[in-house]
Tab-separated table of C-alpha atoms in Angstrom:
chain	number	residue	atom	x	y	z
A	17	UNK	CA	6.309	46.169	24.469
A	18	UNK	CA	8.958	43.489	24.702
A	19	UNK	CA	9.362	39.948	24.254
A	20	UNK	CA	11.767	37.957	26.364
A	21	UNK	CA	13.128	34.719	25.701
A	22	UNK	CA	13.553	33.209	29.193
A	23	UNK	CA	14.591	29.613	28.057
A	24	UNK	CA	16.351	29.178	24.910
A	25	UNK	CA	16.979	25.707	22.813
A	26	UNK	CA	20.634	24.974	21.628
A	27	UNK	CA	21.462	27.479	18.652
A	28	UNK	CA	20.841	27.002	15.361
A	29	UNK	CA	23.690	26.020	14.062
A	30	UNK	CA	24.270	23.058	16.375
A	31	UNK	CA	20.987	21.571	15.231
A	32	UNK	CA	21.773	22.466	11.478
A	33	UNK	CA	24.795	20.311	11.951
A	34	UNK	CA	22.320	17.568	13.217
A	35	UNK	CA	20.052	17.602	10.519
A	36	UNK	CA	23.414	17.399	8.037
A	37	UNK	CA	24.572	14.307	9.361
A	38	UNK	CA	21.341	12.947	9.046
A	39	UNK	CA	21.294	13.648	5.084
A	40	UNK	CA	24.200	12.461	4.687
A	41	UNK	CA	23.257	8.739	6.127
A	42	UNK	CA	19.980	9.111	4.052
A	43	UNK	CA	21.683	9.616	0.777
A	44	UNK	CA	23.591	6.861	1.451
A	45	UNK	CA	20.848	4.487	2.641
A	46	UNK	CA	18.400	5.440	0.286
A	47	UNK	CA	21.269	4.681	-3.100
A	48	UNK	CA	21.854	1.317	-1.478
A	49	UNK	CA	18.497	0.445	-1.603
A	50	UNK	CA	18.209	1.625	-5.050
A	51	UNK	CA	21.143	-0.940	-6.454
A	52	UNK	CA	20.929	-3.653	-4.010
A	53	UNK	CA	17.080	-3.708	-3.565
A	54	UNK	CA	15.812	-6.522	-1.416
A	55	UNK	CA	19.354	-7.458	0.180
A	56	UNK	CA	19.781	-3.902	1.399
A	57	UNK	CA	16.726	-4.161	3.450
A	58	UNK	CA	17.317	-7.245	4.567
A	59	UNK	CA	21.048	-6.234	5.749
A	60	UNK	CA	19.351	-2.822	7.103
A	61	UNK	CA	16.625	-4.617	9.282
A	62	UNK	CA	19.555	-6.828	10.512
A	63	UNK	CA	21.497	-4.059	11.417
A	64	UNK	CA	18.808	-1.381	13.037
A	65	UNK	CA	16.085	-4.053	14.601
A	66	UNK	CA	17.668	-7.020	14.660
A	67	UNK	CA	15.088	-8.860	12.193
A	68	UNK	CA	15.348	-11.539	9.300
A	69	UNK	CA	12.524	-13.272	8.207
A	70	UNK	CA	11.696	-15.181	5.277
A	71	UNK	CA	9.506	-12.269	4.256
A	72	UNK	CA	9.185	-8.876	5.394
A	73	UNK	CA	5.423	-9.321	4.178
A	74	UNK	CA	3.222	-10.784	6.118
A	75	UNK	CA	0.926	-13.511	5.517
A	76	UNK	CA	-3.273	-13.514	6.025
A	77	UNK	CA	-2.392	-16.065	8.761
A	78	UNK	CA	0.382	-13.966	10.021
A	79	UNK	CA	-1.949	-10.758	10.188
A	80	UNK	CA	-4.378	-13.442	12.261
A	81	UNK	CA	-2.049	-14.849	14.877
A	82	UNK	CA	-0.883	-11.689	15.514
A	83	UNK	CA	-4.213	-10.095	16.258
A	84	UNK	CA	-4.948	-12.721	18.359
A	85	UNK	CA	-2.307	-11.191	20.952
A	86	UNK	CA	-4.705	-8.253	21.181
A	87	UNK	CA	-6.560	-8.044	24.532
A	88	UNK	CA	-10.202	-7.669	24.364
A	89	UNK	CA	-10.100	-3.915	26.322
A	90	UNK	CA	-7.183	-2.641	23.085
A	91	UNK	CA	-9.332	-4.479	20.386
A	92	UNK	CA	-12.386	-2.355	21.282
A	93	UNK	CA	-10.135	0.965	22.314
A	94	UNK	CA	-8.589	0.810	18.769
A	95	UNK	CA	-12.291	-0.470	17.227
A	96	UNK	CA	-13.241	3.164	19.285
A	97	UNK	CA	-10.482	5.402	17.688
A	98	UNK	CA	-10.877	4.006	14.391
A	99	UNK	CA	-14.579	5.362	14.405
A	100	UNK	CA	-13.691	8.441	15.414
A	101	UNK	CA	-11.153	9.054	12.781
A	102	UNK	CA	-13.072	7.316	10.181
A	103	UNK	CA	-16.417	9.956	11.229
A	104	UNK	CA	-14.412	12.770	10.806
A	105	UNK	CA	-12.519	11.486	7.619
A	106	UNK	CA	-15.770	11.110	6.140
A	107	UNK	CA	-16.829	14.447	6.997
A	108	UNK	CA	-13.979	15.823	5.160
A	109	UNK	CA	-14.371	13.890	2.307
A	110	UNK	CA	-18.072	14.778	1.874
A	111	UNK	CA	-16.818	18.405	1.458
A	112	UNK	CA	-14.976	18.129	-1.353
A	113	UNK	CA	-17.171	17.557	-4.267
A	114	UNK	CA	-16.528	17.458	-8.158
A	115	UNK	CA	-17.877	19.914	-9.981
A	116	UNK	CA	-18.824	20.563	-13.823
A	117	UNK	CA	-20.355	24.340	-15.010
A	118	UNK	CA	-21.257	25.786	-18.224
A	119	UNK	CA	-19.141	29.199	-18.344
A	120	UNK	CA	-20.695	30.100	-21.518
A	121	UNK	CA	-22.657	28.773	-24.028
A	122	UNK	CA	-21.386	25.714	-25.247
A	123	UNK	CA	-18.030	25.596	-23.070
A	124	UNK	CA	-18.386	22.666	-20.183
A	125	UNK	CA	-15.481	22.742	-17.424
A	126	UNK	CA	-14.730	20.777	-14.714
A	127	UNK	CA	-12.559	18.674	-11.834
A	128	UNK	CA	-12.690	15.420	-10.589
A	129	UNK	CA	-11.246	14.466	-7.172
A	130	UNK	CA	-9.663	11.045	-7.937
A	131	UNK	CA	-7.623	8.841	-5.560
A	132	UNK	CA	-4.100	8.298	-5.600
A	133	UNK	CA	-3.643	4.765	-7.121
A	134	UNK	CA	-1.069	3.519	-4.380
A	135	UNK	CA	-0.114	4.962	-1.019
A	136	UNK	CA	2.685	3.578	1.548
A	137	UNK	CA	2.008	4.380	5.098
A	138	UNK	CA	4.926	4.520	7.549
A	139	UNK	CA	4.562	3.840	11.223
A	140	UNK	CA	6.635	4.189	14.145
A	141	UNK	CA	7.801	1.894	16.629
A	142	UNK	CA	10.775	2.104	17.621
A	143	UNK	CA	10.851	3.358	21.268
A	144	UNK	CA	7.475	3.644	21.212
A	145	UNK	CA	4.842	1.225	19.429
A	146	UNK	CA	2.625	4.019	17.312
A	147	UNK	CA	-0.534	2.130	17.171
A	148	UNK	CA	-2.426	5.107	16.402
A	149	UNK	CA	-0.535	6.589	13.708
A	150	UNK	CA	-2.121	3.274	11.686
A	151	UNK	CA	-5.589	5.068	12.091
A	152	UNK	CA	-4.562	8.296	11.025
A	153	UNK	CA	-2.313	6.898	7.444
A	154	UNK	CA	-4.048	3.892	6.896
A	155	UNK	CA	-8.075	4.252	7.540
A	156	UNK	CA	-8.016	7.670	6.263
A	157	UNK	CA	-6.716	6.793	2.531
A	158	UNK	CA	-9.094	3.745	2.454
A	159	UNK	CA	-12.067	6.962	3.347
A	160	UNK	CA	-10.409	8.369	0.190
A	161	UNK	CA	-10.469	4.983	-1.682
A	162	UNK	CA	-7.147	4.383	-2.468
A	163	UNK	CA	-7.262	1.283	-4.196
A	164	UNK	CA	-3.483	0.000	-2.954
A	165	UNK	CA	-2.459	0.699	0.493
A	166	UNK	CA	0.579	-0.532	1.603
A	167	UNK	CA	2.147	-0.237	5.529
A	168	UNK	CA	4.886	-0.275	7.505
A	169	UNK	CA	6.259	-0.173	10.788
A	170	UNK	CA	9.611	-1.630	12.601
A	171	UNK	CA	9.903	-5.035	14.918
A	172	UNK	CA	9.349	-4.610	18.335
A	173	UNK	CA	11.283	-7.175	20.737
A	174	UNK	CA	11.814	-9.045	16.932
A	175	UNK	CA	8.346	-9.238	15.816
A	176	UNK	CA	5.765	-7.463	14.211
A	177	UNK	CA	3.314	-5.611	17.028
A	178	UNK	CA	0.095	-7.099	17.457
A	179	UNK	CA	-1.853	-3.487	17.748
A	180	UNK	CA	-0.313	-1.631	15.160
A	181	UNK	CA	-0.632	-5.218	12.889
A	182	UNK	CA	-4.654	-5.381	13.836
A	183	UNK	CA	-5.076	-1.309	13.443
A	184	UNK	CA	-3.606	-1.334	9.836
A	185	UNK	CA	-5.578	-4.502	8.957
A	186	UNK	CA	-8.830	-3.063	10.253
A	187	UNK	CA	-8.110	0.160	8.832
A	188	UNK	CA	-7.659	-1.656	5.112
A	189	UNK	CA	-4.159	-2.352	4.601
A	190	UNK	CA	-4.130	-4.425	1.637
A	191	UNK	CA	-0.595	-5.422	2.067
A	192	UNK	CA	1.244	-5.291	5.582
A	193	UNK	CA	5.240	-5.357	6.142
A	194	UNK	CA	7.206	-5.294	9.305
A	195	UNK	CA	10.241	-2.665	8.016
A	196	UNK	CA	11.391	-0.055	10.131
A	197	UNK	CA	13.285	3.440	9.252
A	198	UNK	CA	14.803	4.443	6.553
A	199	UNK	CA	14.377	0.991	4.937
A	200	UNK	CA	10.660	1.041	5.152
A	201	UNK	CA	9.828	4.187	3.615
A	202	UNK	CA	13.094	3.346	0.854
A	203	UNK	CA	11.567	0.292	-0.306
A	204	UNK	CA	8.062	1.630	-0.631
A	205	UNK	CA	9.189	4.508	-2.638
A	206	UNK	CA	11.623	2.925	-4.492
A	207	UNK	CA	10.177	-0.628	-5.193
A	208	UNK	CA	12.433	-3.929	-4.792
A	209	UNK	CA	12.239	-7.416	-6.231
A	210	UNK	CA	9.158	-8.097	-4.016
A	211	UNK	CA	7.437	-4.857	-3.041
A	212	UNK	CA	5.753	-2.619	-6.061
A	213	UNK	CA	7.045	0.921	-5.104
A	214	UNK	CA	3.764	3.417	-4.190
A	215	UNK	CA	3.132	6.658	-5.847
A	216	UNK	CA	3.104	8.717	-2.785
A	217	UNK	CA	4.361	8.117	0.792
A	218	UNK	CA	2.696	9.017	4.100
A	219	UNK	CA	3.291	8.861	7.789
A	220	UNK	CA	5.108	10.682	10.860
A	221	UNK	CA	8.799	9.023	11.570
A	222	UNK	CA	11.960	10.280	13.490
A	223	UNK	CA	14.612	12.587	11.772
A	224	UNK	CA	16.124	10.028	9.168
A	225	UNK	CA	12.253	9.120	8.355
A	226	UNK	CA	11.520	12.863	7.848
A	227	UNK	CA	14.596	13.061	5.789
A	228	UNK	CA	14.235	10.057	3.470
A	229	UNK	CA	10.531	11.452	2.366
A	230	UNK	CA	12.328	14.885	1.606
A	231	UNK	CA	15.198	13.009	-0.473
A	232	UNK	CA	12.043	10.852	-1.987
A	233	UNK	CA	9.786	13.839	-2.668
A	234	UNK	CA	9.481	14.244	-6.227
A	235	UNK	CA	10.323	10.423	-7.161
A	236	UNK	CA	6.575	9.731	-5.052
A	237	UNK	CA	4.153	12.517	-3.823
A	238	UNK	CA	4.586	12.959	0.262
A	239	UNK	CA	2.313	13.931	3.084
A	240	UNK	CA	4.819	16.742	4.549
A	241	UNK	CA	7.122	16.559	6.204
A	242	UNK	CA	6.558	15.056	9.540
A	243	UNK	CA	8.823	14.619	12.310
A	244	UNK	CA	10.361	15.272	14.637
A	245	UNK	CA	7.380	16.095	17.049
A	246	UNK	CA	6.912	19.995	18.286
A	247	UNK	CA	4.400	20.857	20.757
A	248	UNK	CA	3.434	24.353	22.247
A	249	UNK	CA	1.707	25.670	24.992
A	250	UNK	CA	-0.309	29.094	24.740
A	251	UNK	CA	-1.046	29.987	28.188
A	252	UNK	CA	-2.229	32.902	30.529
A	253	UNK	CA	-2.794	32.651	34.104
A	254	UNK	CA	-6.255	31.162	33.669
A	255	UNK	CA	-4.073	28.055	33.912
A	256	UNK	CA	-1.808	26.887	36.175
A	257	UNK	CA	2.227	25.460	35.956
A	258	UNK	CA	1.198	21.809	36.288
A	259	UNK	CA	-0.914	22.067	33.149
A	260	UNK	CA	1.552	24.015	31.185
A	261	UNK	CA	4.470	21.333	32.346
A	262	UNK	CA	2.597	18.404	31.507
A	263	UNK	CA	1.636	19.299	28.177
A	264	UNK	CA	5.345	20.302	27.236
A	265	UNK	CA	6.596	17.261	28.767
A	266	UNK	CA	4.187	15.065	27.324
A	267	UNK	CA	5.035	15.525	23.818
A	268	UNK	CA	9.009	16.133	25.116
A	269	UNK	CA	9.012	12.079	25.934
A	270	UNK	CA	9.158	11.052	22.175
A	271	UNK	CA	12.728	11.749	21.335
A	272	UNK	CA	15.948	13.523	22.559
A	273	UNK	CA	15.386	16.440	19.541
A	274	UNK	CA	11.459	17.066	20.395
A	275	UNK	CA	11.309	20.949	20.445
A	276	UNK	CA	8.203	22.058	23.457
A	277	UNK	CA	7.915	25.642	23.838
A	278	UNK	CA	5.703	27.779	26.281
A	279	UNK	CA	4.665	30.957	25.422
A	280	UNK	CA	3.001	33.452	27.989
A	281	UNK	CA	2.583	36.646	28.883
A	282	UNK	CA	2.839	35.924	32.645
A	283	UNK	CA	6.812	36.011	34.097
A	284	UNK	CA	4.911	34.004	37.387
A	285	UNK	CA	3.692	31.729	35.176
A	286	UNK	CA	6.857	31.019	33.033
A	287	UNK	CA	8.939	30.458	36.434
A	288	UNK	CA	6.318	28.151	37.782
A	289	UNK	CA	6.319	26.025	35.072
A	290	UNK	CA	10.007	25.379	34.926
A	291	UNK	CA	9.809	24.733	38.364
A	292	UNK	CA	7.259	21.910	37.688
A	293	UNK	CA	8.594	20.720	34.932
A	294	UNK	CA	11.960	19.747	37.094
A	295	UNK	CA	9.571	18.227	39.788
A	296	UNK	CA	7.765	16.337	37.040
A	297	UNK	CA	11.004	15.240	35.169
A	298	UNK	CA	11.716	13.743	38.236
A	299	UNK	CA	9.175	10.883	38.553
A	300	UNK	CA	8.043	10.347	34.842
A	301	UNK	CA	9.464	7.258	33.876
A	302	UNK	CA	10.347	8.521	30.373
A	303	UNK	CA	12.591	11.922	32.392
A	304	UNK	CA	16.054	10.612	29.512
A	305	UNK	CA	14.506	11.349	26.159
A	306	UNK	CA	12.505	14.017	28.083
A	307	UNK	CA	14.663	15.665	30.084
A	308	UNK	CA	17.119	15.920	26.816
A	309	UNK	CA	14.762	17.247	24.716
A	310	UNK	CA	13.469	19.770	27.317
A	311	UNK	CA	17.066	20.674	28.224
A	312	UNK	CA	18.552	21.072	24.249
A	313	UNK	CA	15.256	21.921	22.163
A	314	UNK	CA	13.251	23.936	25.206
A	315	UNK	CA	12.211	27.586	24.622
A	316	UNK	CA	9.804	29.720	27.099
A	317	UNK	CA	8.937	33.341	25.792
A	318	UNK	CA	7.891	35.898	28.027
A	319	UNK	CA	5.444	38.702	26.227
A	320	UNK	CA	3.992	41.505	27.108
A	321	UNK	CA	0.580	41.200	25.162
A	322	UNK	CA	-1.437	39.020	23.194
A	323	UNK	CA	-0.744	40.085	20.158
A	324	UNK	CA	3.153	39.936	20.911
A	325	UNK	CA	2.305	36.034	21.945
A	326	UNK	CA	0.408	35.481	18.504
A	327	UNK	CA	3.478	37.162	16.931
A	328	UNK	CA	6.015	33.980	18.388
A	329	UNK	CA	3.557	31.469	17.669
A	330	UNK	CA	2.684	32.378	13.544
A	331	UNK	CA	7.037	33.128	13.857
A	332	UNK	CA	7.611	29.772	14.752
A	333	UNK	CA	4.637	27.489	13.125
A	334	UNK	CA	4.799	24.660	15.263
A	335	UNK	CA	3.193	21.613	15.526
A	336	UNK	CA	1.044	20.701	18.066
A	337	UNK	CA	-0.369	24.113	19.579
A	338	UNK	CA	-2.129	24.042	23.152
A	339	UNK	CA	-4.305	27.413	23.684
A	340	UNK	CA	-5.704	27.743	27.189
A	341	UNK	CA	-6.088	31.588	27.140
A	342	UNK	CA	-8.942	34.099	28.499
A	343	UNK	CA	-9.586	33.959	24.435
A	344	UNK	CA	-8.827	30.922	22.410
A	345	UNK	CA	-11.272	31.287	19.906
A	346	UNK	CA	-9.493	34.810	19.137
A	347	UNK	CA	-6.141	33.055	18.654
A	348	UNK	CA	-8.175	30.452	16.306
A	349	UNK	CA	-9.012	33.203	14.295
A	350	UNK	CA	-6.265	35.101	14.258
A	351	UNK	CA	-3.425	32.286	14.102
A	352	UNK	CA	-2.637	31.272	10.353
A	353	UNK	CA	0.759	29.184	11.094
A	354	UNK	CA	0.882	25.703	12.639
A	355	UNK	CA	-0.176	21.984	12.433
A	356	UNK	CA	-3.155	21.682	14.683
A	357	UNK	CA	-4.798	23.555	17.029
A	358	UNK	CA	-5.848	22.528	20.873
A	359	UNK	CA	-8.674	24.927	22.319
A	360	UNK	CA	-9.008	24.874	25.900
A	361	UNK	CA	-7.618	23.190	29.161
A	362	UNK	CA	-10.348	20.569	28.704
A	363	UNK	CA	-8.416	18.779	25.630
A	364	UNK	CA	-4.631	18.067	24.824
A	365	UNK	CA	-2.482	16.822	22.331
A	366	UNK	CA	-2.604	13.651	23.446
A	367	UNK	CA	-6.641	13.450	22.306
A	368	UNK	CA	-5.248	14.484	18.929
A	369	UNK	CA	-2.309	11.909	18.684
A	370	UNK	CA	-4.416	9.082	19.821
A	371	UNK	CA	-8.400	9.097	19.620
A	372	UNK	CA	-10.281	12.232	19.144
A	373	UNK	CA	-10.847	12.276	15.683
A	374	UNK	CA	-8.505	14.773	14.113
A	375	UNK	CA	-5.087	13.290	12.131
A	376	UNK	CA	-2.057	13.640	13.919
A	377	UNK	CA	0.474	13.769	11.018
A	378	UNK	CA	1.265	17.334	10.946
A	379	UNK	CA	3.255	19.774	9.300
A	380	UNK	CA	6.480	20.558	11.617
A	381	UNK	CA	10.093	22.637	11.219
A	382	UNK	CA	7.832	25.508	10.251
A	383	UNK	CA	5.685	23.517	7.164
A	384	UNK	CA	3.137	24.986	8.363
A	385	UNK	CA	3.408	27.861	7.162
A	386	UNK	CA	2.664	26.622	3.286
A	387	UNK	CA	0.599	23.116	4.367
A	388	UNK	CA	-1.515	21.574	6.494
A	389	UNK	CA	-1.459	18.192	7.987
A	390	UNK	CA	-2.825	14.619	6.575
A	391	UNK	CA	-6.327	14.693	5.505
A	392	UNK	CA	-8.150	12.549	3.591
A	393	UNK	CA	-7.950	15.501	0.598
A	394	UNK	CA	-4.380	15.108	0.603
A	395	UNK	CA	-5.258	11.258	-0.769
A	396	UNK	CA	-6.847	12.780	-3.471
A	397	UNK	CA	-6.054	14.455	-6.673
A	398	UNK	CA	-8.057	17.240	-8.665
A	399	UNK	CA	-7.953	17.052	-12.297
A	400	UNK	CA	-9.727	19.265	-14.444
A	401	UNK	CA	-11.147	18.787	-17.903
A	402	UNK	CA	-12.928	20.589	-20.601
A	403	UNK	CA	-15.416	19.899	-23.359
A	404	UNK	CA	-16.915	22.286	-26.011
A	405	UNK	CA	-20.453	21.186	-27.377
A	406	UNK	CA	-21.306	23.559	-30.124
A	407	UNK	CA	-19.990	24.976	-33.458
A	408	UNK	CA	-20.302	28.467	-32.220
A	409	UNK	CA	-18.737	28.002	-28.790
A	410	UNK	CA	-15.510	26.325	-30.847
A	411	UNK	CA	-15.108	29.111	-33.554
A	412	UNK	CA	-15.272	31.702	-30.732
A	413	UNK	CA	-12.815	30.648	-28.507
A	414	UNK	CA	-10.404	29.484	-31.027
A	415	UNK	CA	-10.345	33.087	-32.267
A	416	UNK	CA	-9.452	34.594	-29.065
A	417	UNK	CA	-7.250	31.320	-28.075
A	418	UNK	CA	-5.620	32.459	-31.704
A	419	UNK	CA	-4.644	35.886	-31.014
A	420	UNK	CA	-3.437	35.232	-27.801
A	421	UNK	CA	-1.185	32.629	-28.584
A	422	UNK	CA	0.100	35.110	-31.344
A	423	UNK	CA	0.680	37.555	-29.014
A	424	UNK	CA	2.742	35.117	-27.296
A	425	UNK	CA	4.788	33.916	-30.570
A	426	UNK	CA	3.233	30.747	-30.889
A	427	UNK	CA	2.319	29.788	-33.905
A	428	UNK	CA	1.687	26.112	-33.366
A	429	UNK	CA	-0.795	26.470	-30.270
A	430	UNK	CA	-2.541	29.245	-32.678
A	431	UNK	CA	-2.851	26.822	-35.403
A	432	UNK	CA	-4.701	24.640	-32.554
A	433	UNK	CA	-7.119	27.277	-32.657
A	434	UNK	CA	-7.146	28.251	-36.237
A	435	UNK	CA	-8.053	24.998	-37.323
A	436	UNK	CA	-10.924	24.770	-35.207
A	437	UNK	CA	-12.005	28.315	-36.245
A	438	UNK	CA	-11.825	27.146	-40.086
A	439	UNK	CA	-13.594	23.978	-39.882
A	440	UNK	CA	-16.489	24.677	-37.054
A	441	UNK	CA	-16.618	28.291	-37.762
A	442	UNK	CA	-16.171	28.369	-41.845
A	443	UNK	CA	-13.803	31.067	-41.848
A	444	UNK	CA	-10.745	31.122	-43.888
A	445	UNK	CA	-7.979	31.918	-40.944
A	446	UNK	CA	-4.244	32.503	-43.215
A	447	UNK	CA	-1.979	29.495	-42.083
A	448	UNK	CA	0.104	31.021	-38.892
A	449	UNK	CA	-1.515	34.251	-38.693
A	450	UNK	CA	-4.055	35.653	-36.001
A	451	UNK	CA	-7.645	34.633	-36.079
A	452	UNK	CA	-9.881	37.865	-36.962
């Protein structure tokens, strides 16, 4: 049994040296915005996009005119999406129920799923407009009824996008700006003289998006951590090259640092698909970000069996993960590790991303090993509570809550107890001693 790493990615310690440069600018960005506020966005948007208008918010008439640039045909294919999502959002939320028992006579617990009270939703657009990433942030925390939802996303060609400004408004934005990078997600999180800063933050981004919500976690609540993309392909020879190229490439296209991995237990296979991804990298008009994410972030493992292949892909947790096996549903059961899973040739990633139904902010750089992606449950908060109804239930748990915080050295949590013991159970506890 052997595993063999035909096509490795640049080492580890290159893209470590990446990912410190991009702290560094964070940190930096991110304290600007804290002491300068609204003139550090303003001089940020100048500087990344180009952009200075009178207000980064935009008006109800704003919101208008610009979905008025929507054709007919994208009005009714985002109108489509957002049903899909919303179906499935709904779904979810329907699961998740409160609940209130009675564990013993007299003692009532309980949790209540309640909303987060304000939510800022990042998305993309720089080299690519991410209309659907709107769907995914926006329409799901209005299914969890969030009752302030702010977005964002960056200029494109110095001015806000028409489709991603009519998906967040359909999908409930209550307050839409046009604020790109690490400005955006600053602002949201840390408030300025205009915007009211969120409680948590949500959305994919690039690497210095990714890395502001990390710097920001803690300050606000956060999705995950999302970015860059990762995509892999689980394949056997039931498919061919072409479909294992084009699914690594497709996801490839986003940025120069998108990792795409194949893993297979076929050597024909593996060779194939380089070969067609070179033929393929050839006539896709998107072959520089591509090609330099295929070339510096490109792995292909070779295994001998199955279980070896299950072995790299709960190892490596990525992203996106495209099965088209002899048995998918036995990776679905057996795979614990990863952001979403794609069953079959018949669907892709690109169903995910876009229009299927499923969110495509995901866990990536091995999150998901400890989370799963955006979900309407991650808008929500359970809170517990407690009541006690009767003399008897009081007096007896106060004597055992008594002794235990004893045993512990407490003597002002016992006194909690001790005092509930005296006056609902009439007996005469000593002041910081253990209830009998």
């Amino acid at each position: 049994m052997a595993i063999e790493h035909l096509k490795q990615s640049k080492p580890e310690a290159e893209k470590k040296e990446e990912d410190a440069k991009v702290r560094s600018v964070v940190e930096a960005t991110l304290a600007d915005i804290e002491k300068r506020g609204d003139a550090a966005v303003r001089d940020l948007s100048k500087k990344f996009d180009g952009y200075e208008p009178e207000a980064f918010r935009l008006s109800q008439s704003e919101i208008e005119a610009a979905m008025q640039k929507v054709s007919t045909r994208d009005m009714e294919d985002i109108k489509f999406a957002q049903t899909q999502i919303r179906n499935f959002a709904e779904a979810q939320r329907a699961s998740m129920t409160d609940i209130e028992v009675e564990t013993m006579p007299g003692v009532i617990l309980g949790h209540k799923n309640i909303p987060v009270q304000s939510v800022g939703c990042y998305v993309p657009g720089g080299k690519f407009p991410m209309v659907a990433s709107a769907h995914m942030s926006v329409l799901t925390a209005t299914v969890a009824g969030v009752p302030r939802i702010i977005a964002s996303a960056p200029p494109v060609n110095g001015e806000p996008h028409p489709a991603i400004v009519a998906a967040m408004h359909m999908g409930g934005a209550h307050e839409i700006y046009v604020m790109g990078g690490i400005q955006a997600v600053g602002a949201m999180a840390i408030g300025t003289e205009t915007i009211d800063p969120v409680h948590m933050l949500v959305g994919p981004g690039n690497a210095f998006v990714a890395e502001a919500k990390r710097q920001l976690y803690g300050r606000v609540g956060i999705d995950l951590f999302a970015g860059p993309t990762e995509t892999q392909v689980i394949a056997d020879e039931t498919v061919d090259a072409e479909m294992c190229a084009t699914d690594l490439l497709g996801q490839s296209e986003h940025g120069y640092n998108s990792p795409a991995m194949l893993i297979t237990n076929s050597r024909k296979l593996a060779d194939e698909t380089l070969v067609e991804i070179n033929r393929i990298l050839k006539i896709i008009p998107t072959a520089e970000t591509a090609s330099a994410s295929w070339e510096n972030y490109g792995d292909i493992f070779v295994c001998d069996t199955y279980k070896e292949m299950l072995q790299v892909a709960n190892d490596t947790a990525y992203e996106h993960v495209q099965i088209m096996t002899d048995r998918d549903d036995w990776f679905l059961e057996n795979m614990h590790s990863y952001g979403a899973l794609f069953l079959g040739p018949r669907t892709n990633v690109a169903n995910g991303d876009k229009v299927i139904g499923t969110n495509h902010t995901l866990p990536t750089k091995k999150a998901g090993r400890y989370t799963g992606g955006l979900w309407v449950g991650k808008f929500l908060k359970t809170h517990s509570y407690q009541k006690v109804t009767t003399d008897e239930a009081a007096a007896l748990v106060g004597e055992y809550g008594s002794r235990l915080c004893m045993l512990e050295g407490f003597v002002g949590h016992a006194e909690q107890c001790n005092l509930r013991v005296r006056r609902y159970g009439g007996k005469n506890v000593p002041y910081g001693q253990a209830a009998e």
